[in-house]
Short mmCIF file of C-alpha atoms and ligand atoms in Angstrom, two decimals:
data_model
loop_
_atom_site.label_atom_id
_atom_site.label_comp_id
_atom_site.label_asym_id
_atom_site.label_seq_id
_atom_site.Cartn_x
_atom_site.Cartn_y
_atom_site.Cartn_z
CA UNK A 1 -7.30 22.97 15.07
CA UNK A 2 -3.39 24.07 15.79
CA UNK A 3 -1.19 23.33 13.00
CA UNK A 4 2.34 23.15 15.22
CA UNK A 5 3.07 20.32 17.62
CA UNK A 6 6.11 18.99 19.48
CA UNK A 7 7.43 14.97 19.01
CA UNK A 8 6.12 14.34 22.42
CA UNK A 9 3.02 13.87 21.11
CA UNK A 10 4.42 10.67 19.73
CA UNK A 11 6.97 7.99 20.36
CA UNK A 12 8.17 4.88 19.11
CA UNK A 13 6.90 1.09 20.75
CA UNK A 14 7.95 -2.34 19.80
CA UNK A 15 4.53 -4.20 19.15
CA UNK A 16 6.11 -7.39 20.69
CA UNK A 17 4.06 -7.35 23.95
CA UNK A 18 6.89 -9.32 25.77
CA UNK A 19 8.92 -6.15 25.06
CA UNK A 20 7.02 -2.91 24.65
CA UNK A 21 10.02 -1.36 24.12
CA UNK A 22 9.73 2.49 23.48
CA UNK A 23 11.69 5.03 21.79
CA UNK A 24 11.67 8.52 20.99
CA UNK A 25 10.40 9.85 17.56
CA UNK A 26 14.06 11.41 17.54
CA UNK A 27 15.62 8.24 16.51
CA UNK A 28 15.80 6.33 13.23
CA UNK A 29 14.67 3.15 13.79
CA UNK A 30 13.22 0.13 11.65
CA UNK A 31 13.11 -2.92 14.04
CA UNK A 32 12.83 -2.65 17.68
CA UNK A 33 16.76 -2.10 18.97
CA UNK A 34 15.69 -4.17 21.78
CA UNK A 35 13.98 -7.53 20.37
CA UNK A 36 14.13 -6.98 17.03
CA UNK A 37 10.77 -7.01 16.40
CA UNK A 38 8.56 -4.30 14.44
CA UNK A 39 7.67 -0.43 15.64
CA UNK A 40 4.63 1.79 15.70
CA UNK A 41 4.07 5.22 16.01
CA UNK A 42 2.06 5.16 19.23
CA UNK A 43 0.46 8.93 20.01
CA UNK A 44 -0.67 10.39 23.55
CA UNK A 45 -4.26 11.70 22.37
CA UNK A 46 -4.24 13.77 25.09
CA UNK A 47 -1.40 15.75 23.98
CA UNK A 48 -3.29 16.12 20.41
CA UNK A 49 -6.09 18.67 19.28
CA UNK A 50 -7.59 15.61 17.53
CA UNK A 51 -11.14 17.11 15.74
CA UNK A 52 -14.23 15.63 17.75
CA UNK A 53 -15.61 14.85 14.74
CA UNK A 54 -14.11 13.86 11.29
CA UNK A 55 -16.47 15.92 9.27
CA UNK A 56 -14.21 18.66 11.02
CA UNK A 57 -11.17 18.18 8.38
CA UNK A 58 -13.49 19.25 5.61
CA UNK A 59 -13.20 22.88 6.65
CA UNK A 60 -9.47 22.53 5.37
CA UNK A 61 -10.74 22.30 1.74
CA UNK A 62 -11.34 25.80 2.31
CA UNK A 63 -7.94 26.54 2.72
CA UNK A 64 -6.44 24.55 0.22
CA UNK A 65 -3.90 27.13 -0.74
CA UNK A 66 -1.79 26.13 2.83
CA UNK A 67 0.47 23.21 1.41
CA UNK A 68 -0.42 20.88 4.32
CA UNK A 69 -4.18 21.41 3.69
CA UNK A 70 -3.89 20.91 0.16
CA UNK A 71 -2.02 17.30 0.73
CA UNK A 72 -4.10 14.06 0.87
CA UNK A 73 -2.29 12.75 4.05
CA UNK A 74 -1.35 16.13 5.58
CA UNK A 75 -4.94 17.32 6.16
CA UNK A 76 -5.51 14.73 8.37
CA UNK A 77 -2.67 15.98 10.29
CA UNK A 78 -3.69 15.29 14.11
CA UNK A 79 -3.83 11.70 12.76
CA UNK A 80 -0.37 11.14 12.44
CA UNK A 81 1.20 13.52 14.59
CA UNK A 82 4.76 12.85 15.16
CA UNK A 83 6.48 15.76 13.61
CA UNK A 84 6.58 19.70 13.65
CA UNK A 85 4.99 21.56 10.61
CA UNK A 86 8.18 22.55 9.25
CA UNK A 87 9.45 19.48 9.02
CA UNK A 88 7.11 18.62 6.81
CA UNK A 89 7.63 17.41 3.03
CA UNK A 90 4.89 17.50 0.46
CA UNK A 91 4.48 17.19 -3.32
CA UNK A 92 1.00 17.47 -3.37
CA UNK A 93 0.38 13.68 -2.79
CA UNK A 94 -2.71 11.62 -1.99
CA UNK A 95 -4.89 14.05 -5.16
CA UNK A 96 -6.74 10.84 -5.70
CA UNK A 97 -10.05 9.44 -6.07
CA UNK A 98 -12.94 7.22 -4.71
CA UNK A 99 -14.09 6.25 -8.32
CA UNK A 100 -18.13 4.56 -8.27
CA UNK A 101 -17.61 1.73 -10.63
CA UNK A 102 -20.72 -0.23 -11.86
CA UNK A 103 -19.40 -1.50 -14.77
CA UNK A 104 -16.38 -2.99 -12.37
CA UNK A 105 -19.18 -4.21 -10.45
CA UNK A 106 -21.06 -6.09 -12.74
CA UNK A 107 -18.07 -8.16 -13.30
CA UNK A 108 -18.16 -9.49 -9.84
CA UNK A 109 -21.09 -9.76 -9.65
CA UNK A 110 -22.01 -6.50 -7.21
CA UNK A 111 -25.08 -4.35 -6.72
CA UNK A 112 -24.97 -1.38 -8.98
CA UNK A 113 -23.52 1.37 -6.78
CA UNK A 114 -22.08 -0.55 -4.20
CA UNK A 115 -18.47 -0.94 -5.59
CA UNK A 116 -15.77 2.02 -5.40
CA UNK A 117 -11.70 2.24 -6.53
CA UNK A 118 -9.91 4.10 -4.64
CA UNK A 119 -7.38 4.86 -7.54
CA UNK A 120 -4.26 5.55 -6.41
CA UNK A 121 -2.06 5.79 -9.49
CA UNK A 122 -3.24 9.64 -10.02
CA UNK A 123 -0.33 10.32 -7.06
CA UNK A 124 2.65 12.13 -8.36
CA UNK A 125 5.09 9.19 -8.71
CA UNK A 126 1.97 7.00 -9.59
CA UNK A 127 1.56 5.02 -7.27
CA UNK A 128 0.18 4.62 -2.97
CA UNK A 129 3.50 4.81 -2.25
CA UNK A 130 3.41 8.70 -2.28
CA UNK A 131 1.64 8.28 0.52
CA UNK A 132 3.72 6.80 2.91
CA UNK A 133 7.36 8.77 1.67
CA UNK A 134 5.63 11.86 2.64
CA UNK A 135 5.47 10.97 5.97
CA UNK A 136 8.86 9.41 6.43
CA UNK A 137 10.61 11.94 4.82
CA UNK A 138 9.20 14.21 6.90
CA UNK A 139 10.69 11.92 9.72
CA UNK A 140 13.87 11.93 7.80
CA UNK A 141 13.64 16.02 7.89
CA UNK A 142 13.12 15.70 11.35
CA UNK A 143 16.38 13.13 12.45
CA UNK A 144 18.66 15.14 10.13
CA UNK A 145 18.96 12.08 7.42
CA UNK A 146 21.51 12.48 4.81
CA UNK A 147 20.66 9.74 2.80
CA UNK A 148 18.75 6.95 2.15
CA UNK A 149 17.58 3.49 0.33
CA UNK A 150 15.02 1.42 -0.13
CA UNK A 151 14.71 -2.16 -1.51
CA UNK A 152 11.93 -2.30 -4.84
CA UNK A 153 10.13 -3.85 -7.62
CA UNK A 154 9.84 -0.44 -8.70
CA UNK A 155 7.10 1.86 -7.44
CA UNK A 156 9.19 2.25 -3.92
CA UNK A 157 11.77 3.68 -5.44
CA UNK A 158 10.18 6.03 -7.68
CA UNK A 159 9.04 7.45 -4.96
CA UNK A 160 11.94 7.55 -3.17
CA UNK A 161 13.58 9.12 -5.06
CA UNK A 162 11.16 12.13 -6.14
CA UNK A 163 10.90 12.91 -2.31
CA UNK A 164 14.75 12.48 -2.03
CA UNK A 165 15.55 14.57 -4.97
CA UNK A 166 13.07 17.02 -3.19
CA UNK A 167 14.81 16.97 0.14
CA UNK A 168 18.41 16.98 -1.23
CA UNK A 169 19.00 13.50 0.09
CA UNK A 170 21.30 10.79 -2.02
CA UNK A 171 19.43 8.12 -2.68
CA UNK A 172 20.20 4.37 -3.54
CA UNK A 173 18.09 1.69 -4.80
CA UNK A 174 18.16 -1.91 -4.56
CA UNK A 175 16.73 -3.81 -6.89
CA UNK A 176 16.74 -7.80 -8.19
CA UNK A 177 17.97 -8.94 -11.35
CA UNK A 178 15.51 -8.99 -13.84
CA UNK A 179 12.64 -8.18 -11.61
CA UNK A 180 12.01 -4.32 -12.11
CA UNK A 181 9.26 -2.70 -13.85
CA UNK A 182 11.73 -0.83 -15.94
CA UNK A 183 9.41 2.15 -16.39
CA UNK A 184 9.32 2.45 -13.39
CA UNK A 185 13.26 2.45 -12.49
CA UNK A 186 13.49 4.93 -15.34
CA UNK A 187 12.21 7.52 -13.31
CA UNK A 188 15.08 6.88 -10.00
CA UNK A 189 17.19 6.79 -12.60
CA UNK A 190 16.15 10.52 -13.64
CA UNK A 191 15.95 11.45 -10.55
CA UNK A 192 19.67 10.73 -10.14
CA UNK A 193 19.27 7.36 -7.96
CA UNK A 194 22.26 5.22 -7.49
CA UNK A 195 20.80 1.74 -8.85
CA UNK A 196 22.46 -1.86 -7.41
CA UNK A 197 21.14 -4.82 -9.30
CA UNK A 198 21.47 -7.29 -7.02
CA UNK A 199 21.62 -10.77 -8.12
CA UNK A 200 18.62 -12.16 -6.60
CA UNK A 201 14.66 -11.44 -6.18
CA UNK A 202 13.06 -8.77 -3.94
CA UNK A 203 13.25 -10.46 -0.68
CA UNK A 204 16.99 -10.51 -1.29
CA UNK A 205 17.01 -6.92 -1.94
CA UNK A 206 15.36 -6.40 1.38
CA UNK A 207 17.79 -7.99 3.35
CA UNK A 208 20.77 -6.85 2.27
CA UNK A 209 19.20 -3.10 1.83
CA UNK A 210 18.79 -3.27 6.06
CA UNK A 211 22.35 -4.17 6.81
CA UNK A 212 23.60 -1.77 4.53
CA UNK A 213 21.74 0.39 6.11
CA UNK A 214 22.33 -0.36 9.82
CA UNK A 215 26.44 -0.11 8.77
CA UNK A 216 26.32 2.92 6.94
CA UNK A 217 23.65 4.68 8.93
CA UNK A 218 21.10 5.25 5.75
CA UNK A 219 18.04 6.46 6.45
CA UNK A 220 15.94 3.45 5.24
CA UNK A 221 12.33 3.77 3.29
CA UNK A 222 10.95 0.56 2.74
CA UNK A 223 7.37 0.07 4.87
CA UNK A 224 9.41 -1.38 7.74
CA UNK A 225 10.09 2.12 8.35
CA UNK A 226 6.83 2.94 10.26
CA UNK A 227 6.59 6.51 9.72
CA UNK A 228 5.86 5.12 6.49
CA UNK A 229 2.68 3.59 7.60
CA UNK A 230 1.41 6.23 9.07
CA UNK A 231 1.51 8.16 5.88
CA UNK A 232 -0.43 5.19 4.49
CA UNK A 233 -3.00 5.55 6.83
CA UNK A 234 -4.46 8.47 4.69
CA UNK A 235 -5.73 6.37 2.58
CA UNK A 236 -8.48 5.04 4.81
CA UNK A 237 -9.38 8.58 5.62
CA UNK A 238 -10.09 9.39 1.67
CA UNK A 239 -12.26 6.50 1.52
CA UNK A 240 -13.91 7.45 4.24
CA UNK A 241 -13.31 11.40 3.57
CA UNK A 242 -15.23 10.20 0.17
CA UNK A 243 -18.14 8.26 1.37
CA UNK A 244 -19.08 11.51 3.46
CA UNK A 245 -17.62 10.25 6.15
CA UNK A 246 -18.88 6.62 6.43
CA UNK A 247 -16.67 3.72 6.58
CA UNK A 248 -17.77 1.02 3.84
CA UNK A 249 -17.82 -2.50 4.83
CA UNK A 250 -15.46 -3.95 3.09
CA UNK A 251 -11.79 -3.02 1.99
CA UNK A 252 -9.97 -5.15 -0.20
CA UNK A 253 -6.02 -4.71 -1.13
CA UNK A 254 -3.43 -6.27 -2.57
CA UNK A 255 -0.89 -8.56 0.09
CA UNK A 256 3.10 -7.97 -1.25
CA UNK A 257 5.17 -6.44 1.68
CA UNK A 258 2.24 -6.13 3.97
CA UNK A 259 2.60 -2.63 4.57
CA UNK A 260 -1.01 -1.32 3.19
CA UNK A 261 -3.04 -3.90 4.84
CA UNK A 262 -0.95 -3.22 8.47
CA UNK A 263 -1.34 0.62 8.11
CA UNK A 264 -5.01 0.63 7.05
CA UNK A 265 -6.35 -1.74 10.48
CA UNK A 266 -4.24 0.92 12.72
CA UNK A 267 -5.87 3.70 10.62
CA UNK A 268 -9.37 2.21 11.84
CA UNK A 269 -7.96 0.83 15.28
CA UNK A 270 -7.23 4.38 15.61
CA UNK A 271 -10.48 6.05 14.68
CA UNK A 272 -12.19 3.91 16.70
CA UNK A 273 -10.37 4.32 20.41
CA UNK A 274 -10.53 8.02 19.02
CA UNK A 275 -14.64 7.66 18.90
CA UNK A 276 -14.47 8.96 15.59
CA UNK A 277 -15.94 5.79 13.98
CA UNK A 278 -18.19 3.60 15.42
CA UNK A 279 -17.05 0.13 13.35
CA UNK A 280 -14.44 -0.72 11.88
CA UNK A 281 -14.85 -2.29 8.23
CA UNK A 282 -13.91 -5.84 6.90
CA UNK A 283 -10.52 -6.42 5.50
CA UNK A 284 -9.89 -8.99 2.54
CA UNK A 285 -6.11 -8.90 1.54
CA UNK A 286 -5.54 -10.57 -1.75
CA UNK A 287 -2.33 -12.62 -2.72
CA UNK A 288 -1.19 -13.83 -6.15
CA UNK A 289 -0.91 -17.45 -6.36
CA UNK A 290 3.07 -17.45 -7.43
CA UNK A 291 4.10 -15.48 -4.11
CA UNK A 292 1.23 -16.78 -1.54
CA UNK A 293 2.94 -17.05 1.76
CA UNK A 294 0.16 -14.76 3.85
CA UNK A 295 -2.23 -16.90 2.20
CA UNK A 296 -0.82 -20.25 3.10
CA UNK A 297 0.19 -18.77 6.75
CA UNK A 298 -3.53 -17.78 7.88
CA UNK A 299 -5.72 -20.09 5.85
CA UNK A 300 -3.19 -23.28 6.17
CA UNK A 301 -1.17 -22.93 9.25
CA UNK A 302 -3.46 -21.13 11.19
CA UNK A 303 -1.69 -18.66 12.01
CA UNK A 304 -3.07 -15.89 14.23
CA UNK A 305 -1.91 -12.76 16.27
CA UNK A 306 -3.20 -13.68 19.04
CA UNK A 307 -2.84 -10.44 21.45
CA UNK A 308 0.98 -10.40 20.02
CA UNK A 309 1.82 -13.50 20.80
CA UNK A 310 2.12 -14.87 17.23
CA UNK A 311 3.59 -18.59 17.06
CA UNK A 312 7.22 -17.11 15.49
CA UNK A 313 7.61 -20.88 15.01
CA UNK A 314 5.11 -21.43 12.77
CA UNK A 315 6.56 -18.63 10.51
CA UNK A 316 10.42 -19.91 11.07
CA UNK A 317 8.95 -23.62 9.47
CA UNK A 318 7.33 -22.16 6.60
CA UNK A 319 10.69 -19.57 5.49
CA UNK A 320 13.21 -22.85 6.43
CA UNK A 321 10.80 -24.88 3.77
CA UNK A 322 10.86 -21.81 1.25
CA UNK A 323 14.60 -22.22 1.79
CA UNK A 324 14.96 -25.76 1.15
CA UNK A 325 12.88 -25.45 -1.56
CA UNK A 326 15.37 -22.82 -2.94
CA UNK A 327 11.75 -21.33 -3.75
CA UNK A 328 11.56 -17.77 -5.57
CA UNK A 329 8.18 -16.31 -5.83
CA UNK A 330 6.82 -15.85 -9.32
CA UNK A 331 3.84 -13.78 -10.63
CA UNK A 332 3.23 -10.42 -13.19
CA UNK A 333 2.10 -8.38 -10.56
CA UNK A 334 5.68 -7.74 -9.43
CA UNK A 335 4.47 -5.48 -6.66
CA UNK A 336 3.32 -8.27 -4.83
CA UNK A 337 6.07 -10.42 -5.82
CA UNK A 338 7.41 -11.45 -2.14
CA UNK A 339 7.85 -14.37 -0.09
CA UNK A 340 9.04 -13.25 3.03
CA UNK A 341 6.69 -10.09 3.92
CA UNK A 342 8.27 -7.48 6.46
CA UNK A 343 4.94 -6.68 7.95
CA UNK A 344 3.67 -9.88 8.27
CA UNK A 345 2.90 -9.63 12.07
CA UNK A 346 1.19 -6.43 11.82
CA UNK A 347 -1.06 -7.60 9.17
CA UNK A 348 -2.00 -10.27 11.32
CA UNK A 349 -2.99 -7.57 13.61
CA UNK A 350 -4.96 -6.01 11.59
CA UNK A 351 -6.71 -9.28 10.26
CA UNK A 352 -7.46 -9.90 13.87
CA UNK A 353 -8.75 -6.81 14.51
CA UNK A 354 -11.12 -5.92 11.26
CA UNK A 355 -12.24 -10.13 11.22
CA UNK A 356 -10.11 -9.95 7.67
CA UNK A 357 -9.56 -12.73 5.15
CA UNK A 358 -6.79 -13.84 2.66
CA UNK A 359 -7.17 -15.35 -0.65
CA UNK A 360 -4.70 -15.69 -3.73
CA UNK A 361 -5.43 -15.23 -7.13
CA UNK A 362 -3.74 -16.86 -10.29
CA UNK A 363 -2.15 -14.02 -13.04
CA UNK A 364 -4.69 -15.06 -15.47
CA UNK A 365 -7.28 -13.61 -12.87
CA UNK A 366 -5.18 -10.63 -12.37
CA UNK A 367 -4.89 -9.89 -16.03
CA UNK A 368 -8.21 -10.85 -16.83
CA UNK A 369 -9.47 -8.07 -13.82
CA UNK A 370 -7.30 -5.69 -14.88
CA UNK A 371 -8.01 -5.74 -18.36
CA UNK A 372 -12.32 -4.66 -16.84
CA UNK A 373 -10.62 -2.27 -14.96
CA UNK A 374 -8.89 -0.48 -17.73
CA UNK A 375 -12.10 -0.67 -19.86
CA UNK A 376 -13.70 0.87 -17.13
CA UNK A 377 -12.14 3.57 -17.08
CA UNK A 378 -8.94 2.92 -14.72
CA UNK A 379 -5.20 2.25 -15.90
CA UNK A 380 -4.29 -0.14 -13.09
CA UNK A 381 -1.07 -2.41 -12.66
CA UNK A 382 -1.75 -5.99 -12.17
CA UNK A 383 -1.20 -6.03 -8.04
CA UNK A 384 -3.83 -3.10 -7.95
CA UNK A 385 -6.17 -5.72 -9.84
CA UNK A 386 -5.65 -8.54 -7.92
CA UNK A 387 -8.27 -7.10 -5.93
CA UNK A 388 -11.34 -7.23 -8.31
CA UNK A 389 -9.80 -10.63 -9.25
CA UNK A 390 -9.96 -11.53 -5.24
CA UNK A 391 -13.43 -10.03 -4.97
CA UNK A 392 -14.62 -12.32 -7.53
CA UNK A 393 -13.63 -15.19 -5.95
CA UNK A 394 -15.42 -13.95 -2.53
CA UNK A 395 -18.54 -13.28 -4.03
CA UNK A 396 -18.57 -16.79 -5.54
CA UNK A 397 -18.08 -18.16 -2.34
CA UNK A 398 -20.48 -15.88 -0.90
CA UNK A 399 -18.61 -14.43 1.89
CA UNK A 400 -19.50 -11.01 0.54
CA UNK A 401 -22.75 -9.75 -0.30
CA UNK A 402 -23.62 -8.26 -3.30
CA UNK A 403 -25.19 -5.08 -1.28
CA UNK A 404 -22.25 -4.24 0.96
CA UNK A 405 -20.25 -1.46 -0.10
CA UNK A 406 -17.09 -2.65 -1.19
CA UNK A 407 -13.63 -0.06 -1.58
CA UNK A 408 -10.70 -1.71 -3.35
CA UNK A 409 -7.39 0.26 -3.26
CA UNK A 410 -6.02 0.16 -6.84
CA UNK A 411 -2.28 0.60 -5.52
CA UNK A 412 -1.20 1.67 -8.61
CA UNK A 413 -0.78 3.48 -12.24
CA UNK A 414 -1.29 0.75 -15.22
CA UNK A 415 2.12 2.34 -16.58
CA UNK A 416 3.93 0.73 -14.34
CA UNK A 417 4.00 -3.11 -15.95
CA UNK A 418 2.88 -1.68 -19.75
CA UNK A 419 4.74 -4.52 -21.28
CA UNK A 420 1.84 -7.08 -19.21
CA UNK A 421 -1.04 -4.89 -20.78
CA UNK A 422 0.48 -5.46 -24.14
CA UNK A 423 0.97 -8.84 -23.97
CA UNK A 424 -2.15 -9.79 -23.37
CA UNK A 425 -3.81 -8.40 -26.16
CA UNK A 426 -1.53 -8.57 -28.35
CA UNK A 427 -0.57 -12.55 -27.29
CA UNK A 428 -4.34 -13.15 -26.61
CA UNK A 429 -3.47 -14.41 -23.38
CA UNK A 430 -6.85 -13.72 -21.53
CA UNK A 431 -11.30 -13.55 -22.59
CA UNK A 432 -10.94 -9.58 -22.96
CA UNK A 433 -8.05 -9.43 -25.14
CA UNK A 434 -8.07 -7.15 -27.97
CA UNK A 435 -5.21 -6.91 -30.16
CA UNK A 436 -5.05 -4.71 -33.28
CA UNK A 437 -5.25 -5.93 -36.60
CA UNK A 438 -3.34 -6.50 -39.50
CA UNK A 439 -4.02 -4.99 -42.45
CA UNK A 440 -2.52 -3.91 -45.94
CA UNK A 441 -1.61 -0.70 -46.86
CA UNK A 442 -4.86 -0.85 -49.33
CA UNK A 443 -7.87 1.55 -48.38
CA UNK A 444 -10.41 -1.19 -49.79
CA UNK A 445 -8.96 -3.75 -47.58
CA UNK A 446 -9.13 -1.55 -44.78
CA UNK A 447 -12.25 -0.37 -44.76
CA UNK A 448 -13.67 -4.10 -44.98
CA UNK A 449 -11.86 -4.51 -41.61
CA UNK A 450 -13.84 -2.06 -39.77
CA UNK A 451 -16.36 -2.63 -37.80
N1 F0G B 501 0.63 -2.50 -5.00
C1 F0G B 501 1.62 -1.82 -5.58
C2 F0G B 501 1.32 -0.99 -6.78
C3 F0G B 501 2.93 -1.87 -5.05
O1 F0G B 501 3.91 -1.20 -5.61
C4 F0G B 501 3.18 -2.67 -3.91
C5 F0G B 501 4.53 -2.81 -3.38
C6 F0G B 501 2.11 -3.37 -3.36
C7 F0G B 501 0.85 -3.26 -3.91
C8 F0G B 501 2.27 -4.20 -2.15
O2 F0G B 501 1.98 -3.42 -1.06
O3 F0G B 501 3.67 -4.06 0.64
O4 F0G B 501 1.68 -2.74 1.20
O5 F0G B 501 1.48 -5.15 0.65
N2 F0G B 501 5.55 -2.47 -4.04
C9 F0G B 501 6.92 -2.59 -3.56
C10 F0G B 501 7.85 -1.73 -4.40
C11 F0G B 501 7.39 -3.97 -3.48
O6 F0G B 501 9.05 -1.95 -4.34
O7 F0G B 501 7.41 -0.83 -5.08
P1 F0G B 501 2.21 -3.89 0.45
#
């Protein structure tokens, strides 16, 4: 395999088939300049030394002490091959693990050995997002970007702003009022992130972040960037890279901004024109009920891609009722906390294309999953639960077996929303809570209190 390749390997196409639009790799984009629609990264395989086989990449463990070989989404290079080597950023990202769970499984009722977390909290800002930042900050390398921002409840923008502060690039981060994980701002704030609290929720944030950035020309790192997707893709691979090379049957994720789900079905759209798979897996993308509009979209409305041509009215409806409504979406797993997802259309492509479902769960679900998950063994935040919590509903409705294998993507690390983990033991909000007990300082009293 070569390890150098030129940008013409790759450009830029507006996935409105009406348009097509394409672009250079060259140019910073985030909505097609043409329709205003979303971009891929499109590749010519032809131009790529793309492995015949993916049991090739495991000769790169072997050389683990090249920095692209040692990274998660970098050793899948010919994957995602838009850039030059030396353009390329890495922290040592995607070090994470496909985790057998039984006890996880038992929960949900699945066939010992059949259920896996893919956890992705162990990255180095601790969360998926790692993932993703790699990739467009190699972009950013590449187009010369100064500086950039990014709209978040958090985990965006602490990992933003580790790649920035690795890069040398300023970097800004919107947030809404009242609705960041504040351990997770306190690392952008280390890193030396400008911080504007906007008055308003995240999909606020996410419009104003893309004017500011058209007008001031910032390079912009929220998942409508797609280079960011492509990063994100990597996480497929592990699973797969984990499971010896087989792709499990089902994936389940959490639904917020859309940008997992779309990035994982062109990850296995991919594979598959590539002949490197020979199926692609089911997708179940899971929703909380307090910020359901992907949920209410497909399962209500109908709403389908369609070869593209996606019924922009239905969408247009649904926002101008959220509007009237003066509706704000409300659940603990702030990640997911978003009415108005950017990658909406390409989720729908991926739904179409790996026969995928959509369910929402309520918080006391999430909290009640996440709370097996951490005795399990994994420190989760509530979005990364929501998928156990969504798997338990499927397997009570049957439309999973309890012998498929079964990867959920626990987005991210459970110190993230700490203050939810505390709560409910120490409020007894949920069946597993466990809260500590009070006791006088008297070593008689005490010891009758153990158990
Ligand atoms: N899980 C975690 C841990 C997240 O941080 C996010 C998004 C999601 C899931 C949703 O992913 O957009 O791919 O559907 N977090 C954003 C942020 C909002 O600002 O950190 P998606």
């Amino acid at each position: 395999m070569s390890t150098s390749k030129q940008t013409d390997a790759a450009y830029q196409k507006c996935i409105n088939p009406d348009c097509g639009a394409e672009f250079d790799c060259g140019q910073s984009l985030f909505k097609c300049p043409a329709c205003g629609e979303l971009l891929d990264a499109v590749y010519n395989w032809d131009k790529i030394e793309v492995p015949d086989k993916l049991t090739d990449f495991a000769k790169r463990w072997a050389t683990r002490n090249n920095r692209l070989d040692f990274s998660g989404v970098w050793r899948f290079r010919e994957l995602l091959n838009f850039c030059e080597d030396k353009y390329k950023v890495t922290i040592g990202e995607g070090q994470t693990i496909l985790q057998q769970n039984d006890g996880v499984a038992e929960y949900v009722d699945v066939k010992p050995g059949r259920l896996y977390l893919q956890y992705e909290g162990l990255n180095p800002s601790g969360s998926f997002k790692d993932n993703g930042m790699t990739a467009a900050f190699s972009h950013a390398m590449m187009v010369g970007a100064k500086s950039c921002a990014c709209a978040s409840t958090g985990n965006t923008s602490a990992s933003m702003t580790l790649y920035a502060h690795n890069c040398g690039l300023k970097s800004t981060v919107f947030i809404g009022s009242g609705r960041i994980a504040f351990g997770k701002l306190s690392q952008a704030m280390d890193y030396g992130a400008q911080t504007i609290q906007i008055l308003g929720d995240f999909d606020d944030c996410m419009r104003q972040v893309q004017d500011v950035c058209l007008q001031l020309g910032l390079y912009l790192l929220n998942s409508l960037n797609p280079f960011r997707l492509e990063g994100q893709k990597a996480i497929m691979y592990r699973i797969i890279e984990q499971l010896r090379w087989e792709v499990p049957d089902w994936i389940i994720v959490p639904g917020g901004n859309l940008g997992n789900s779309s990035a994982f079905g062109k990850a296995f759209y991919e594979l598959k024109q590539l002949g490197l798979i020979e199926q692609v897996p089911r997708m179940a993308i899971i929703n909380a009920t307090g910020a359901k509009t992907l949920t209410d979209l497909v399962n209500n409305k109908k709403l389908l891609w369609n070869n593209g041509s996606v019924e922009q009215k239905i969408i247009d409806d649904y926002y101008a009722d959220l509007t009237a409504r003066n509706f704000s979406p409300h659940t603990c797993a702030s990640a997911i906390e978003i009415s108005r997802p950017v990658n909406l259309k390409k989720c729908l492509r991926t739904i179409a294309l790996c026969n995928g479902i959509v369910r929402a769960v309520t918080d006391e679900e999430i909290c009640d999953a996440k709370a097996i998950i951490g005795k399990y063994g994994l420190g989760c935040e509530p979005a990364s639960a929501a998928t156990i919590a969504g798997l338990k509903h499927l397997r009570a409705e049957g439309v999973i077996a309890a012998d498929e294998r079964i990867a959920c993507v626990l987005t991210g690390h459970l110190l993230k929303d700490p203050n939810v983990t505390v709560n409910y033991h120490k409020e007894k909000q949920g069946q597993f809570s466990n809260p500590p007990i009070e006791a006088p300082n008297k070593l008689d009293e005490i010891i009758k209190l153990i158990k």
